[in-house]
Amino acid sequence: EFASAAGVAVAPATAPEVIFVHRGGLTVTWADGVLDLAEGDSFTVPQGLARCYDSNAGATLFIVRGQ
């Protein structure tokens, strides 16, 4: 769960990640872009990508990390 106005600092993904937004919205930011995800959206983060997550209104996420 992300609280309203919560975020995660920029850090490289240590393994591939699949993010599913169950409720709310999430902004994923990396060096070359920004992606806004809404309820029902999913996104795959490749291993090694330095990214950060932000949510202005809060979000419920499911994140699966590879090995």
mmCIF file of N, CA, C and O in Angstrom, residues 25-55:
data_model
loop_
_atom_site.group_PDB
_atom_site.id
_atom_site.type_symbol
_atom_site.label_atom_id
_atom_site.label_comp_id
_atom_site.label_asym_id
_atom_site.label_seq_id
_atom_site.Cartn_x
_atom_site.Cartn_y
_atom_site.Cartn_z
ATOM 1 N N GLY A 25 -3.437 5.081 -8.299
ATOM 2 C CA GLY A 25 -2.553 5.336 -9.427
ATOM 3 C C GLY A 25 -1.110 5.387 -8.972
ATOM 4 O O GLY A 25 -0.822 5.624 -7.800
ATOM 5 N N LEU A 26 -0.203 5.156 -9.905
ATOM 6 C CA LEU A 26 1.224 5.137 -9.601
ATOM 7 C C LEU A 26 1.969 5.796 -10.748
ATOM 8 O O LEU A 26 1.651 5.568 -11.915
ATOM 9 N N THR A 27 2.960 6.609 -10.413
ATOM 10 C CA THR A 27 3.845 7.192 -11.411
ATOM 11 C C THR A 27 5.207 6.526 -11.287
ATOM 12 O O THR A 27 5.783 6.478 -10.204
ATOM 13 N N VAL A 28 5.693 5.977 -12.399
ATOM 14 C CA VAL A 28 7.018 5.358 -12.460
ATOM 15 C C VAL A 28 7.906 6.311 -13.247
ATOM 16 O O VAL A 28 7.566 6.703 -14.365
ATOM 17 N N THR A 29 9.038 6.696 -12.668
ATOM 18 C CA THR A 29 9.956 7.633 -13.308
ATOM 19 C C THR A 29 11.329 6.996 -13.418
ATOM 20 O O THR A 29 11.810 6.374 -12.467
ATOM 21 N N TRP A 30 11.959 7.152 -14.578
ATOM 22 C CA TRP A 30 13.330 6.687 -14.786
ATOM 23 C C TRP A 30 14.031 7.715 -15.654
ATOM 24 O O TRP A 30 13.413 8.688 -16.076
ATOM 25 N N ALA A 31 15.312 7.546 -15.914
ATOM 26 C CA ALA A 31 16.117 8.569 -16.590
ATOM 27 C C ALA A 31 15.532 9.018 -17.924
ATOM 28 O O ALA A 31 15.594 10.196 -18.255
ATOM 29 N N ASP A 32 14.951 8.110 -18.689
ATOM 30 C CA ASP A 32 14.465 8.445 -20.027
ATOM 31 C C ASP A 32 12.959 8.621 -20.132
ATOM 32 O O ASP A 32 12.429 8.752 -21.235
ATOM 33 N N GLY A 33 12.238 8.589 -19.001
ATOM 34 C CA GLY A 33 10.805 8.729 -19.147
ATOM 35 C C GLY A 33 10.010 8.697 -17.859
ATOM 36 O O GLY A 33 10.552 8.491 -16.775
ATOM 37 N N VAL A 34 8.709 8.887 -18.034
ATOM 38 C CA VAL A 34 7.739 8.873 -16.937
ATOM 39 C C VAL A 34 6.514 8.130 -17.448
ATOM 40 O O VAL A 34 6.096 8.322 -18.591
ATOM 41 N N LEU A 35 5.936 7.286 -16.606
ATOM 42 C CA LEU A 35 4.742 6.549 -16.983
ATOM 43 C C LEU A 35 3.739 6.619 -15.843
ATOM 44 O O LEU A 35 4.080 6.313 -14.693
ATOM 45 N N ASP A 36 2.517 7.057 -16.153
ATOM 46 C CA ASP A 36 1.439 7.092 -15.170
ATOM 47 C C ASP A 36 0.589 5.846 -15.344
ATOM 48 O O ASP A 36 0.065 5.593 -16.440
ATOM 49 N N LEU A 37 0.453 5.076 -14.270
ATOM 50 C CA LEU A 37 -0.341 3.853 -14.282
ATOM 51 C C LEU A 37 -1.628 4.085 -13.502
ATOM 52 O O LEU A 37 -1.616 4.726 -12.449
ATOM 53 N N ALA A 38 -2.741 3.535 -13.996
ATOM 54 C CA ALA A 38 -4.043 3.649 -13.345
ATOM 55 C C ALA A 38 -4.515 2.258 -12.926
ATOM 56 O O ALA A 38 -3.873 1.245 -13.237
ATOM 57 N N GLU A 39 -5.640 2.199 -12.229
ATOM 58 C CA GLU A 39 -6.204 0.920 -11.797
ATOM 59 C C GLU A 39 -6.299 -0.039 -12.975
ATOM 60 O O GLU A 39 -6.751 0.329 -14.055
ATOM 61 N N GLY A 40 -5.829 -1.267 -12.748
ATOM 62 C CA GLY A 40 -5.872 -2.297 -13.780
ATOM 63 C C GLY A 40 -4.654 -2.347 -14.676
ATOM 64 O O GLY A 40 -4.475 -3.297 -15.434
ATOM 65 N N ASP A 41 -3.780 -1.340 -14.603
ATOM 66 C CA ASP A 41 -2.567 -1.322 -15.432
ATOM 67 C C ASP A 41 -1.488 -2.198 -14.821
ATOM 68 O O ASP A 41 -1.409 -2.377 -13.603
ATOM 69 N N SER A 42 -0.625 -2.723 -15.695
ATOM 70 C CA SER A 42 0.557 -3.450 -15.234
ATOM 71 C C SER A 42 1.761 -2.934 -16.012
ATOM 72 O O SER A 42 1.629 -2.359 -17.093
ATOM 73 N N PHE A 43 2.941 -3.145 -15.452
ATOM 74 C CA PHE A 43 4.179 -2.655 -16.041
ATOM 75 C C PHE A 43 5.306 -3.572 -15.612
ATOM 76 O O PHE A 43 5.366 -3.985 -14.452
ATOM 77 N N THR A 44 6.188 -3.899 -16.541
ATOM 78 C CA THR A 44 7.360 -4.716 -16.228
ATOM 79 C C THR A 44 8.590 -3.829 -16.180
ATOM 80 O O THR A 44 8.861 -3.090 -17.121
ATOM 81 N N VAL A 45 9.314 -3.901 -15.072
ATOM 82 C CA VAL A 45 10.541 -3.136 -14.877
ATOM 83 C C VAL A 45 11.715 -4.085 -15.118
ATOM 84 O O VAL A 45 11.849 -5.092 -14.427
ATOM 85 N N PRO A 46 12.569 -3.794 -16.098
ATOM 86 C CA PRO A 46 13.708 -4.679 -16.328
ATOM 87 C C PRO A 46 14.752 -4.575 -15.218
ATOM 88 O O PRO A 46 14.900 -3.526 -14.581
ATOM 89 N N GLN A 47 15.450 -5.670 -14.994
ATOM 90 C CA GLN A 47 16.507 -5.689 -13.988
ATOM 91 C C GLN A 47 17.539 -4.620 -14.308
ATOM 92 O O GLN A 47 17.918 -4.437 -15.458
ATOM 93 N N GLY A 48 17.955 -3.886 -13.286
ATOM 94 C CA GLY A 48 18.984 -2.858 -13.436
ATOM 95 C C GLY A 48 18.460 -1.467 -13.723
ATOM 96 O O GLY A 48 19.214 -0.497 -13.624
ATOM 97 N N LEU A 49 17.175 -1.324 -14.101
ATOM 98 C CA LEU A 49 16.631 0.003 -14.394
ATOM 99 C C LEU A 49 16.507 0.807 -13.098
ATOM 100 O O LEU A 49 15.830 0.396 -12.166
ATOM 101 N N ALA A 50 17.168 1.959 -13.043
ATOM 102 C CA ALA A 50 17.041 2.859 -11.891
ATOM 103 C C ALA A 50 15.731 3.611 -12.049
ATOM 104 O O ALA A 50 15.538 4.352 -13.007
ATOM 105 N N ARG A 51 14.795 3.398 -11.131
ATOM 106 C CA ARG A 51 13.463 3.991 -11.214
ATOM 107 C C ARG A 51 12.996 4.407 -9.841
ATOM 108 O O ARG A 51 13.550 3.995 -8.820
ATOM 109 N N CYS A 52 11.974 5.245 -9.800
ATOM 110 C CA CYS A 52 11.325 5.592 -8.540
ATOM 111 C C CYS A 52 9.825 5.540 -8.738
ATOM 112 O O CYS A 52 9.328 5.622 -9.866
ATOM 113 N N TYR A 53 9.104 5.373 -7.643
ATOM 114 C CA TYR A 53 7.649 5.286 -7.660
ATOM 115 C C TYR A 53 7.071 6.420 -6.822
ATOM 116 O O TYR A 53 7.592 6.733 -5.753
ATOM 117 N N ASP A 54 5.978 7.013 -7.304
ATOM 118 C CA ASP A 54 5.261 8.050 -6.571
ATOM 119 C C ASP A 54 3.762 7.836 -6.744
ATOM 120 O O ASP A 54 3.313 7.339 -7.776
ATOM 121 N N SER A 55 2.997 8.229 -5.723
ATOM 122 C CA SER A 55 1.546 8.171 -5.812
ATOM 123 C C SER A 55 0.958 9.358 -5.067
ATOM 124 O O SER A 55 1.099 9.465 -3.854
#
